Amino acid sequence: MEEEEEHWKEEREKAIEEWSEIELRFPDGPQVHQNGLSTNLGTVQRATTAGRHYFHYPDPLIEEILNEDYTQEMVSVTSMINRVQPSPLNTLLNKCLCRPNPHPEDAVLNKERTLLVALSTVPYCNASTTQWSLLQSFYSKVAAVIIDSDSRLSECPRIGSHWQNVGFQGCDPATDFRGTGILGLVQLYSMAINLSENKLREVVHLSRTEPNDFPLAVVGINITALLVTRLRTGDLLESAIICHGYLKAINKLHEACILAFCKQWKDEKCTIKDCQHLLNSMSTTFFNSRHISDTI
């Protein structure tokens, strides 16, 4: 029994070390920008888009994030985003089979898709009070499930081991957003806010139950990485049309994927060493067009 427990501890420590070395980057994607407006040690607040709100979202914090100035990042990612248009062969097949042509991507949706991919290249900025509000809100919602004391719950320093309690790798959560930028932060916040209290409680408890625990925040960020790939390739247009926007669509998909991940994790009694394998599996099974349509 002692040998089994010692072996489990060794396997777990090895898996955690591997997780700590994960660098979430897209092999063919744009580099994360390190300009003067937004860096991990940034001291300058990013400007808004000339005082106008081009993008509207029900949550005011997210809307504020969306309407900051990302001109440089949007230009940089444009070449990495596939155009959404039917091929001549598909158009001919649709005519021959009397099938309706797929919806085209209008300028508004294309701009939103470009913005979201751009956000995945924007690192966390310490100077942004809005980003801090998103991060603090995520912590508060998740920590409320595991912390009974209101005084302890209100204590949320920017750096500290308490971030590991909600599923980040280390004491500075900003380092975990290096592969998905602040889009990963937006999705973690949305998940914590939009999941029902019971569902969130189940997810958090599952993520913290040894020996089957897993880093919840890191898993959520990995799922965002999968969604960004689908955004870049143009696979989520139908979902965006149904949900009246790309961000609403990917937030729904993110929540559904978290729940699907947890179900499979629980059913298969996974441990931390299975985490990456399970995510890789979901990228090919969960994110097919039929499954996405059923989810939306």
C-alpha positions as protocol buffer text, in pm:
chain_id: "A"
residue {
  index: 1
  type: MET
  ca { x: 0 y: 0 z: 0 }
}
residue {
  index: 2
  type: GLU
  ca { x: 282 y: 237 z: 91 }
}
residue {
  index: 3
  type: GLU
  ca { x: 465 y: 149 z: -230 }
}
residue {
  index: 4
  type: GLU
  ca { x: 153 y: 226 z: -437 }
}
residue {
  index: 5
  type: GLU
  ca { x: 107 y: 560 z: -262 }
}
residue {
  index: 6
  type: GLU
  ca { x: 472 y: 650 z: -313 }
}
residue {
  index: 7
  type: HIS
  ca { x: 449 y: 551 z: -681 }
}
residue {
  index: 8
  type: TRP
  ca { x: 136 y: 766 z: -722 }
}
residue {
  index: 9
  type: LYS
  ca { x: 311 y: 1065 z: -564 }
}
residue {
  index: 10
  type: GLU
  ca { x: 609 y: 1023 z: -797 }
}
residue {
  index: 11
  type: GLU
  ca { x: 382 y: 1002 z: -1102 }
}
residue {
  index: 12
  type: ARG
  ca { x: 185 y: 1306 z: -990 }
}
residue {
  index: 13
  type: GLU
  ca { x: 495 y: 1517 z: -927 }
}
residue {
  index: 14
  type: LYS
  ca { x: 632 y: 1418 z: -1267 }
}
residue {
  index: 15
  type: ALA
  ca { x: 305 y: 1513 z: -1438 }
}
residue {
  index: 16
  type: ILE
  ca { x: 290 y: 1846 z: -1256 }
}
residue {
  index: 17
  type: GLU
  ca { x: 646 y: 1923 z: -1365 }
}
residue {
  index: 18
  type: GLU
  ca { x: 546 y: 1850 z: -1725 }
}
residue {
  index: 19
  type: TRP
  ca { x: 246 y: 2081 z: -1690 }
}
residue {
  index: 20
  type: SER
  ca { x: 464 y: 2358 z: -1551 }
}
residue {
  index: 21
  type: GLU
  ca { x: 675 y: 2341 z: -1866 }
}
residue {
  index: 22
  type: ILE
  ca { x: 380 y: 2364 z: -2105 }
}
residue {
  index: 23
  type: GLU
  ca { x: 410 y: 2661 z: -2341 }
}
residue {
  index: 24
  type: LEU
  ca { x: 72 y: 2716 z: -2501 }
}
residue {
  index: 25
  type: ARG
  ca { x: 161 y: 2853 z: -2842 }
}
residue {
  index: 26
  type: PHE
  ca { x: 27 y: 2786 z: -3188 }
}
residue {
  index: 27
  type: PRO
  ca { x: 307 y: 2646 z: -3406 }
}
residue {
  index: 28
  type: ASP
  ca { x: 188 y: 2848 z: -3704 }
}
residue {
  index: 29
  type: GLY
  ca { x: 25 y: 3131 z: -3513 }
}
residue {
  index: 30
  type: PRO
  ca { x: 121 y: 3490 z: -3442 }
}
residue {
  index: 31
  type: GLN
  ca { x: 361 y: 3582 z: -3165 }
}
residue {
  index: 32
  type: VAL
  ca { x: 237 y: 3738 z: -2843 }
}
residue {
  index: 33
  type: HIS
  ca { x: 287 y: 4113 z: -2863 }
}
residue {
  index: 34
  type: GLN
  ca { x: 512 y: 4282 z: -2612 }
}
residue {
  index: 35
  type: ASN
  ca { x: 446 y: 4644 z: -2698 }
}
residue {
  index: 36
  type: GLY
  ca { x: 448 y: 4942 z: -2466 }
}
residue {
  index: 37
  type: LEU
  ca { x: 74 y: 4929 z: -2410 }
}
residue {
  index: 38
  type: SER
  ca { x: 36 y: 4575 z: -2288 }
}
residue {
  index: 39
  type: THR
  ca { x: 307 y: 4371 z: -2121 }
}
residue {
  index: 40
  type: ASN
  ca { x: 321 y: 4149 z: -1818 }
}
residue {
  index: 41
  type: LEU
  ca { x: 489 y: 4433 z: -1634 }
}
residue {
  index: 42
  type: GLY
  ca { x: 292 y: 4702 z: -1813 }
}
residue {
  index: 43
  type: THR
  ca { x: 236 y: 5036 z: -1649 }
}
residue {
  index: 44
  type: VAL
  ca { x: 36 y: 5200 z: -1927 }
}
residue {
  index: 45
  type: GLN
  ca { x: -339 y: 5156 z: -1964 }
}
residue {
  index: 46
  type: ARG
  ca { x: -440 y: 5058 z: -2319 }
}
residue {
  index: 47
  type: ALA
  ca { x: -649 y: 5325 z: -2492 }
}
residue {
  index: 48
  type: THR
  ca { x: -1008 y: 5270 z: -2600 }
}
residue {
  index: 49
  type: THR
  ca { x: -1110 y: 5286 z: -2965 }
}
residue {
  index: 50
  type: ALA
  ca { x: -1147 y: 5662 z: -2992 }
}
residue {
  index: 51
  type: GLY
  ca { x: -1422 y: 5665 z: -2732 }
}
residue {
  index: 52
  type: ARG
  ca { x: -1654 y: 5451 z: -2944 }
}
residue {
  index: 53
  type: HIS
  ca { x: -1785 y: 5105 z: -2868 }
}
residue {
  index: 54
  type: TYR
  ca { x: -1778 y: 4894 z: -3183 }
}
residue {
  index: 55
  type: PHE
  ca { x: -1841 y: 4569 z: -2999 }
}
residue {
  index: 56
  type: HIS
  ca { x: -2133 y: 4513 z: -2766 }
}
residue {
  index: 57
  type: TYR
  ca { x: -2157 y: 4241 z: -2505 }
}
residue {
  index: 58
  type: PRO
  ca { x: -2401 y: 4185 z: -2217 }
}
residue {
  index: 59
  type: ASP
  ca { x: -2123 y: 4184 z: -1956 }
}
residue {
  index: 60
  type: PRO
  ca { x: -1980 y: 4537 z: -1905 }
}
residue {
  index: 61
  type: LEU
  ca { x: -1632 y: 4415 z: -1807 }
}
residue {
  index: 62
  type: ILE
  ca { x: -1600 y: 4205 z: -2121 }
}
residue {
  index: 63
  type: GLU
  ca { x: -1741 y: 4486 z: -2333 }
}
residue {
  index: 64
  type: GLU
  ca { x: -1476 y: 4720 z: -2196 }
}
residue {
  index: 65
  type: ILE
  ca { x: -1203 y: 4471 z: -2285 }
}
residue {
  index: 66
  type: LEU
  ca { x: -1339 y: 4428 z: -2638 }
}
residue {
  index: 67
  type: ASN
  ca { x: -1340 y: 4801 z: -2707 }
}
residue {
  index: 68
  type: GLU
  ca { x: -982 y: 4881 z: -2619 }
}
residue {
  index: 69
  type: ASP
  ca { x: -746 y: 4958 z: -2905 }
}
residue {
  index: 70
  type: TYR
  ca { x: -598 y: 4642 z: -3058 }
}
residue {
  index: 71
  type: THR
  ca { x: -523 y: 4786 z: -3401 }
}
residue {
  index: 72
  type: GLN
  ca { x: -166 y: 4659 z: -3410 }
}
residue {
  index: 73
  type: GLU
  ca { x: -258 y: 4309 z: -3301 }
}
residue {
  index: 74
  type: MET
  ca { x: -552 y: 4286 z: -3543 }
}
residue {
  index: 75
  type: VAL
  ca { x: -329 y: 4382 z: -3834 }
}
residue {
  index: 76
  type: SER
  ca { x: -71 y: 4125 z: -3726 }
}
residue {
  index: 77
  type: VAL
  ca { x: -314 y: 3832 z: -3714 }
}
residue {
  index: 78
  type: THR
  ca { x: -504 y: 3911 z: -4033 }
}
residue {
  index: 79
  type: SER
  ca { x: -274 y: 3699 z: -4248 }
}
residue {
  index: 80
  type: MET
  ca { x: -318 y: 3405 z: -4009 }
}
residue {
  index: 81
  type: ILE
  ca { x: -698 y: 3393 z: -4042 }
}
residue {
  index: 82
  type: ASN
  ca { x: -859 y: 3186 z: -4315 }
}
residue {
  index: 83
  type: ARG
  ca { x: -1128 y: 3342 z: -4528 }
}
residue {
  index: 84
  type: VAL
  ca { x: -1467 y: 3177 z: -4488 }
}
residue {
  index: 85
  type: GLN
  ca { x: -1604 y: 3113 z: -4833 }
}
residue {
  index: 86
  type: PRO
  ca { x: -1735 y: 2803 z: -5011 }
}
residue {
  index: 87
  type: SER
  ca { x: -1511 y: 2643 z: -5270 }
}
residue {
  index: 88
  type: PRO
  ca { x: -1631 y: 2634 z: -5633 }
}
residue {
  index: 89
  type: LEU
  ca { x: -1674 y: 2257 z: -5599 }
}
residue {
  index: 90
  type: ASN
  ca { x: -1896 y: 2290 z: -5290 }
}
residue {
  index: 91
  type: THR
  ca { x: -2100 y: 2560 z: -5461 }
}
residue {
  index: 92
  type: LEU
  ca { x: -2156 y: 2331 z: -5760 }
}
residue {
  index: 93
  type: LEU
  ca { x: -2248 y: 2037 z: -5535 }
}
residue {
  index: 94
  type: ASN
  ca { x: -2496 y: 2250 z: -5344 }
}
residue {
  index: 95
  type: LYS
  ca { x: -2666 y: 2346 z: -5669 }
}
residue {
  index: 96
  type: CYS
  ca { x: -2674 y: 1989 z: -5800 }
}
residue {
  index: 97
  type: LEU
  ca { x: -2809 y: 1852 z: -5471 }
}
residue {
  index: 98
  type: CYS
  ca { x: -3046 y: 2144 z: -5413 }
}
residue {
  index: 99
  type: ARG
  ca { x: -2875 y: 2221 z: -5084 }
}
residue {
  index: 100
  type: PRO
  ca { x: -2874 y: 2574 z: -4943 }
}
residue {
  index: 101
  type: ASN
  ca { x: -2548 y: 2760 z: -4970 }
}
residue {
  index: 102
  type: PRO
  ca { x: -2372 y: 2821 z: -4637 }
}
residue {
  index: 103
  type: HIS
  ca { x: -2403 y: 3164 z: -4482 }
}
residue {
  index: 104
  type: PRO
  ca { x: -2127 y: 3405 z: -4581 }
}
residue {
  index: 105
  type: GLU
  ca { x: -1924 y: 3575 z: -4311 }
}
residue {
  index: 106
  type: ASP
  ca { x: -2020 y: 3942 z: -4312 }
}
residue {
  index: 107
  type: ALA
  ca { x: -1783 y: 4225 z: -4227 }
}
residue {
  index: 108
  type: VAL
  ca { x: -1908 y: 4256 z: -3868 }
}
residue {
  index: 109
  type: LEU
  ca { x: -1851 y: 3889 z: -3788 }
}
residue {
  index: 110
  type: ASN
  ca { x: -1515 y: 3891 z: -3963 }
}
residue {
  index: 111
  type: LYS
  ca { x: -1404 y: 4189 z: -3756 }
}
residue {
  index: 112
  type: GLU
  ca { x: -1513 y: 4018 z: -3435 }
}
residue {
  index: 113
  type: ARG
  ca { x: -1331 y: 3698 z: -3531 }
}
residue {
  index: 114
  type: THR
  ca { x: -1016 y: 3897 z: -3606 }
}
residue {
  index: 115
  type: LEU
  ca { x: -1047 y: 4077 z: -3273 }
}
residue {
  index: 116
  type: LEU
  ca { x: -1079 y: 3753 z: -3076 }
}
residue {
  index: 117
  type: VAL
  ca { x: -776 y: 3599 z: -3245 }
}
residue {
  index: 118
  type: ALA
  ca { x: -590 y: 3923 z: -3174 }
}
residue {
  index: 119
  type: LEU
  ca { x: -686 y: 3904 z: -2806 }
}
residue {
  index: 120
  type: SER
  ca { x: -520 y: 3562 z: -2792 }
}
residue {
  index: 121
  type: THR
  ca { x: -189 y: 3740 z: -2862 }
}
residue {
  index: 122
  type: VAL
  ca { x: -231 y: 4014 z: -2600 }
}
residue {
  index: 123
  type: PRO
  ca { x: -55 y: 3934 z: -2270 }
}
residue {
  index: 124
  type: TYR
  ca { x: -199 y: 4015 z: -1931 }
}
residue {
  index: 125
  type: CYS
  ca { x: -134 y: 4376 z: -1832 }
}
residue {
  index: 126
  type: ASN
  ca { x: -86 y: 4471 z: -1469 }
}
residue {
  index: 127
  type: ALA
  ca { x: -191 y: 4828 z: -1548 }
}
residue {
  index: 128
  type: SER
  ca { x: -538 y: 4721 z: -1662 }
}
residue {
  index: 129
  type: THR
  ca { x: -797 y: 4749 z: -1387 }
}
residue {
  index: 130
  type: THR
  ca { x: -1048 y: 4573 z: -1612 }
}
residue {
  index: 131
  type: GLN
  ca { x: -826 y: 4270 z: -1659 }
}
residue {
  index: 132
  type: TRP
  ca { x: -764 y: 4258 z: -1285 }
}
residue {
  index: 133
  type: SER
  ca { x: -1140 y: 4270 z: -1223 }
}
residue {
  index: 134
  type: LEU
  ca { x: -1188 y: 3970 z: -1454 }
}
residue {
  index: 135
  type: LEU
  ca { x: -909 y: 3777 z: -1285 }
}
residue {
  index: 136
  type: GLN
  ca { x: -1025 y: 3863 z: -934 }
}
residue {
  index: 137
  type: SER
  ca { x: -1385 y: 3772 z: -1020 }
}
residue {
  index: 138
  type: PHE
  ca { x: -1276 y: 3431 z: -1149 }
}
residue {
  index: 139
  type: TYR
  ca { x: -1081 y: 3371 z: -829 }
}
residue {
  index: 140
  type: SER
  ca { x: -1370 y: 3481 z: -607 }
}
residue {
  index: 141
  type: LYS
  ca { x: -1626 y: 3258 z: -780 }
}
residue {
  index: 142
  type: VAL
  ca { x: -1406 y: 2948 z: -773 }
}
residue {
  index: 143
  type: ALA
  ca { x: -1252 y: 3010 z: -431 }
}
residue {
  index: 144
  type: ALA
  ca { x: -1599 y: 3059 z: -280 }
}
residue {
  index: 145
  type: VAL
  ca { x: -1657 y: 2687 z: -337 }
}
residue {
  index: 146
  type: ILE
  ca { x: -1353 y: 2586 z: -133 }
}
residue {
  index: 147
  type: ILE
  ca { x: -1309 y: 2869 z: 120 }
}
residue {
  index: 148
  type: ASP
  ca { x: -1562 y: 2918 z: 399 }
}
residue {
  index: 149
  type: SER
  ca { x: -1422 y: 3236 z: 550 }
}
residue {
  index: 150
  type: ASP
  ca { x: -1536 y: 3564 z: 389 }
}
residue {
  index: 151
  type: SER
  ca { x: -1226 y: 3739 z: 519 }
}
residue {
  index: 152
  type: ARG
  ca { x: -995 y: 3485 z: 354 }
}
residue {
  index: 153
  type: LEU
  ca { x: -1200 y: 3502 z: 34 }
}
residue {
  index: 154
  type: SER
  ca { x: -1155 y: 3879 z: 14 }
}
residue {
  index: 155
  type: GLU
  ca { x: -777 y: 3841 z: 39 }
}
residue {
  index: 156
  type: CYS
  ca { x: -658 y: 3814 z: -319 }
}
residue {
  index: 157
  type: PRO
  ca { x: -306 y: 3951 z: -373 }
}
residue {
  index: 158
  type: ARG
  ca { x: -185 y: 3977 z: -731 }
}
residue {
  index: 159
  type: ILE
  ca { x: 93 y: 3726 z: -658 }
}
residue {
  index: 160
  type: GLY
  ca { x: 66 y: 3432 z: -420 }
}
residue {
  index: 161
  type: SER
  ca { x: 15 y: 3059 z: -373 }
}
residue {
  index: 162
  type: HIS
  ca { x: -362 y: 3109 z: -344 }
}
residue {
  index: 163
  type: TRP
  ca { x: -382 y: 3112 z: -727 }
}
residue {
  index: 164
  type: GLN
  ca { x: -287 y: 2745 z: -730 }
}
residue {
  index: 165
  type: ASN
  ca { x: -606 y: 2671 z: -534 }
}
residue {
  index: 166
  type: VAL
  ca { x: -813 y: 2773 z: -837 }
}
residue {
  index: 167
  type: GLY
  ca { x: -603 y: 2581 z: -1088 }
}
residue {
  index: 168
  type: PHE
  ca { x: -315 y: 2801 z: -1200 }
}
residue {
  index: 169
  type: GLN
  ca { x: 33 y: 2652 z: -1224 }
}
residue {
  index: 170
  type: GLY
  ca { x: 215 y: 2889 z: -993 }
}
residue {
  index: 171
  type: CYS
  ca { x: 198 y: 3208 z: -791 }
}
residue {
  index: 172
  type: ASP
  ca { x: 155 y: 3440 z: -1090 }
}
residue {
  index: 173
  type: PRO
  ca { x: -150 y: 3357 z: -1303 }
}
residue {
  index: 174
  type: ALA
  ca { x: -36 y: 3594 z: -1579 }
}
residue {
  index: 175
  type: THR
  ca { x: 228 y: 3343 z: -1687 }
}
residue {
  index: 176
  type: ASP
  ca { x: -40 y: 3087 z: -1771 }
}
residue {
  index: 177
  type: PHE
  ca { x: -202 y: 3321 z: -2025 }
}
residue {
  index: 178
  type: ARG
  ca { x: 110 y: 3332 z: -2241 }
}
residue {
  index: 179
  type: GLY
  ca { x: -42 y: 3106 z: -2508 }
}
residue {
  index: 180
  type: THR
  ca { x: -398 y: 3239 z: -2528 }
}
residue {
  index: 181
  type: GLY
  ca { x: -351 y: 3597 z: -2412 }
}
residue {
  index: 182
  type: ILE
  ca { x: -633 y: 3776 z: -2239 }
}
residue {
  index: 183
  type: LEU
  ca { x: -888 y: 3578 z: -2440 }
}
residue {
  index: 184
  type: GLY
  ca { x: -806 y: 3291 z: -2203 }
}
residue {
  index: 185
  type: LEU
  ca { x: -882 y: 3523 z: -1911 }
}
residue {
  index: 186
  type: VAL
  ca { x: -1212 y: 3634 z: -2064 }
}
residue {
  index: 187
  type: GLN
  ca { x: -1319 y: 3272 z: -2106 }
}
residue {
  index: 188
  type: LEU
  ca { x: -1223 y: 3168 z: -1753 }
}
residue {
  index: 189
  type: TYR
  ca { x: -1423 y: 3460 z: -1619 }
}
residue {
  index: 190
  type: SER
  ca { x: -1721 y: 3377 z: -1840 }
}
residue {
  index: 191
  type: MET
  ca { x: -1714 y: 3013 z: -1735 }
}
residue {
  index: 192
  type: ALA
  ca { x: -1712 y: 3101 z: -1364 }
}
residue {
  index: 193
  type: ILE
  ca { x: -1988 y: 3359 z: -1404 }
}
residue {
  index: 194
  type: ASN
  ca { x: -2218 y: 3165 z: -1637 }
}
residue {
  index: 195
  type: LEU
  ca { x: -2204 y: 2811 z: -1503 }
}
residue {
  index: 196
  type: SER
  ca { x: -2480 y: 2741 z: -1255 }
}
residue {
  index: 197
  type: GLU
  ca { x: -2376 y: 2733 z: -891 }
}
residue {
  index: 198
  type: ASN
  ca { x: -2426 y: 2357 z: -872 }
}
residue {
  index: 199
  type: LYS
  ca { x: -2232 y: 2288 z: -1192 }
}
residue {
  index: 200
  type: LEU
  ca { x: -1946 y: 2513 z: -1086 }
}
residue {
  index: 201
  type: ARG
  ca { x: -1934 y: 2344 z: -747 }
}
residue {
  index: 202
  type: GLU
  ca { x: -1915 y: 2000 z: -910 }
}
residue {
  index: 203
  type: VAL
  ca { x: -1638 y: 2111 z: -1144 }
}
residue {
  index: 204
  type: VAL
  ca { x: -1431 y: 2274 z: -870 }
}
residue {
  index: 205
  type: HIS
  ca { x: -1468 y: 1982 z: -628 }
}
residue {
  index: 206
  type: LEU
  ca { x: -1371 y: 1734 z: -900 }
}
residue {
  index: 207
  type: SER
  ca { x: -1064 y: 1938 z: -989 }
}
residue {
  index: 208
  type: ARG
  ca { x: -945 y: 1932 z: -627 }
}
residue {
  index: 209
  type: THR
  ca { x: -1017 y: 1570 z: -531 }
}
residue {
  index: 210
  type: GLU
  ca { x: -692 y: 1374 z: -503 }
}
residue {
  index: 211
  type: PRO
  ca { x: -565 y: 1158 z: -662 }
}
residue {
  index: 212
  type: ASN
  ca { x: -788 y: 1267 z: -952 }
}
residue {
  index: 213
  type: ASP
  ca { x: -730 y: 1642 z: -921 }
}
residue {
  index: 214
  type: PHE
  ca { x: -641 y: 1864 z: -1216 }
}
residue {
  index: 215
  type: PRO
  ca { x: -550 y: 2234 z: -1264 }
}
residue {
  index: 216
  type: LEU
  ca { x: -886 y: 2387 z: -1353 }
}
residue {
  index: 217
  type: ALA
  ca { x: -761 y: 2722 z: -1480 }
}
residue {
  index: 218
  type: VAL
  ca { x: -492 y: 2560 z: -1695 }
}
residue {
  index: 219
  type: VAL
  ca { x: -743 y: 2318 z: -1846 }
}
residue {
  index: 220
  type: GLY
  ca { x: -975 y: 2609 z: -1925 }
}
residue {
  index: 221
  type: ILE
  ca { x: -691 y: 2796 z: -2094 }
}
residue {
  index: 222
  type: ASN
  ca { x: -604 y: 2488 z: -2301 }
}
residue {
  index: 223
  type: ILE
  ca { x: -965 y: 2468 z: -2418 }
}
residue {
  index: 224
  type: THR
  ca { x: -943 y: 2832 z: -2523 }
}
residue {
  index: 225
  type: ALA
  ca { x: -637 y: 2739 z: -2730 }
}
residue {
  index: 226
  type: LEU
  ca { x: -844 y: 2474 z: -2910 }
}
residue {
  index: 227
  type: LEU
  ca { x: -1116 y: 2729 z: -2980 }
}
residue {
  index: 228
  type: VAL
  ca { x: -870 y: 2987 z: -3113 }
}
residue {
  index: 229
  type: THR
  ca { x: -752 y: 2731 z: -3368 }
}
residue {
  index: 230
  type: ARG
  ca { x: -1114 y: 2687 z: -3481 }
}
residue {
  index: 231
  type: LEU
  ca { x: -1156 y: 3063 z: -3499 }
}
residue {
  index: 232
  type: ARG
  ca { x: -853 y: 3100 z: -3719 }
}
residue {
  index: 233
  type: THR
  ca { x: -963 y: 2827 z: -3959 }
}
residue {
  index: 234
  type: GLY
  ca { x: -1317 y: 2965 z: -3982 }
}
residue {
  index: 235
  type: ASP
  ca { x: -1492 y: 2652 z: -3851 }
}
residue {
  index: 236
  type: LEU
  ca { x: -1723 y: 2836 z: -3610 }
}
residue {
  index: 237
  type: LEU
  ca { x: -1916 y: 3062 z: -3847 }
}
residue {
  index: 238
  type: GLU
  ca { x: -2244 y: 2870 z: -3819 }
}
residue {
  index: 239
  type: SER
  ca { x: -2214 y: 2875 z: -3439 }
}
residue {
  index: 240
  type: ALA
  ca { x: -2150 y: 3250 z: -3446 }
}
residue {
  index: 241
  type: ILE
  ca { x: -2458 y: 3308 z: -3662 }
}
residue {
  index: 242
  type: ILE
  ca { x: -2676 y: 3098 z: -3431 }
}
residue {
  index: 243
  type: CYS
  ca { x: -2543 y: 3272 z: -3118 }
}
residue {
  index: 244
  type: HIS
  ca { x: -2536 y: 3620 z: -3276 }
}
residue {
  index: 245
  type: GLY
  ca { x: -2163 y: 3659 z: -3235 }
}
residue {
  index: 246
  type: TYR
  ca { x: -1836 y: 3469 z: -3216 }
}
residue {
  index: 247
  type: LEU
  ca { x: -1764 y: 3546 z: -2852 }
}
residue {
  index: 248
  type: LYS
  ca { x: -2104 y: 3425 z: -2737 }
}
residue {
  index: 249
  type: ALA
  ca { x: -2050 y: 3109 z: -2942 }
}
residue {
  index: 250
  type: ILE
  ca { x: -1703 y: 3027 z: -2811 }
}
residue {
  index: 251
  type: ASN
  ca { x: -1806 y: 3100 z: -2453 }
}
residue {
  index: 252
  type: LYS
  ca { x: -2090 y: 2849 z: -2485 }
}
residue {
  index: 253
  type: LEU
  ca { x: -1854 y: 2597 z: -2641 }
}
residue {
  index: 254
  type: HIS
  ca { x: -1595 y: 2660 z: -2370 }
}
residue {
  index: 255
  type: GLU
  ca { x: -1845 y: 2588 z: -2093 }
}
residue {
  index: 256
  type: ALA
  ca { x: -1974 y: 2277 z: -2271 }
}
residue {
  index: 257
  type: CYS
  ca { x: -1622 y: 2151 z: -2325 }
}
residue {
  index: 258
  type: ILE
  ca { x: -1531 y: 2201 z: -1958 }
}
residue {
  index: 259
  type: LEU
  ca { x: -1835 y: 1995 z: -1857 }
}
residue {
  index: 260
  type: ALA
  ca { x: -1756 y: 1726 z: -2115 }
}
residue {
  index: 261
  type: PHE
  ca { x: -1394 y: 1716 z: -1996 }
}
residue {
  index: 262
  type: CYS
  ca { x: -1507 y: 1674 z: -1635 }
}
residue {
  index: 263
  type: LYS
  ca { x: -1753 y: 1399 z: -1723 }
}
residue {
  index: 264
  type: GLN
  ca { x: -1491 y: 1199 z: -1910 }
}
residue {
  index: 265
  type: TRP
  ca { x: -1234 y: 1270 z: -1637 }
}
residue {
  index: 266
  type: LYS
  ca { x: -1469 y: 1135 z: -1372 }
}
residue {
  index: 267
  type: ASP
  ca { x: -1596 y: 838 z: -1574 }
}
residue {
  index: 268
  type: GLU
  ca { x: -1245 y: 723 z: -1665 }
}
residue {
  index: 269
  type: LYS
  ca { x: -1098 y: 806 z: -1322 }
}
residue {
  index: 270
  type: CYS
  ca { x: -824 y: 1011 z: -1486 }
}
residue {
  index: 271
  type: THR
  ca { x: -523 y: 1154 z: -1306 }
}
residue {
  index: 272
  type: ILE
  ca { x: -303 y: 1451 z: -1384 }
}
residue {
  index: 273
  type: LYS
  ca { x: -86 y: 1246 z: -1620 }
}
residue {
  index: 274
  type: ASP
  ca { x: -393 y: 1191 z: -1844 }
}
residue {
  index: 275
  type: CYS
  ca { x: -470 y: 1561 z: -1877 }
}
residue {
  index: 276
  type: GLN
  ca { x: -294 y: 1642 z: -2202 }
}
residue {
  index: 277
  type: HIS
  ca { x: -404 y: 1316 z: -2364 }
}
residue {
  index: 278
  type: LEU
  ca { x: -766 y: 1389 z: -2278 }
}
residue {
  index: 279
  type: LEU
  ca { x: -743 y: 1742 z: -2419 }
}
residue {
  index: 280
  type: ASN
  ca { x: -584 y: 1611 z: -2739 }
}
residue {
  index: 281
  type: SER
  ca { x: -863 y: 1357 z: -2770 }
}
residue {
  index: 282
  type: MET
  ca { x: -1130 y: 1624 z: -2723 }
}
residue {
  index: 283
  type: SER
  ca { x: -974 y: 1839 z: -2993 }
}
residue {
  index: 284
  type: THR
  ca { x: -1059 y: 1572 z: -3250 }
}
residue {
  index: 285
  type: THR
  ca { x: -1388 y: 1442 z: -3108 }
}
residue {
  index: 286
  type: PHE
  ca { x: -1567 y: 1731 z: -2937 }
}
residue {
  index: 287
  type: PHE
  ca { x: -1479 y: 1995 z: -3194 }
}
residue {
  index: 288
  type: ASN
  ca { x: -1628 y: 1833 z: -3501 }
}
residue {
  index: 289
  type: SER
  ca { x: -1902 y: 2020 z: -3684 }
}
residue {
  index: 290
  type: ARG
  ca { x: -2186 y: 1789 z: -3579 }
}
residue {
  index: 291
  type: HIS
  ca { x: -2092 y: 1797 z: -3211 }
}
residue {
  index: 292
  type: ILE
  ca { x: -2056 y: 2174 z: -3220 }
}
residue {
  index: 293
  type: SER
  ca { x: -2399 y: 2212 z: -3379 }
}
residue {
  index: 294
  type: ASP
  ca { x: -2556 y: 1991 z: -3112 }
}
residue {
  index: 295
  type: THR
  ca { x: -2384 y: 2190 z: -2835 }
}
residue {
  index: 296
  type: ILE
  ca { x: -2495 y: 2528 z: -2966 }
}
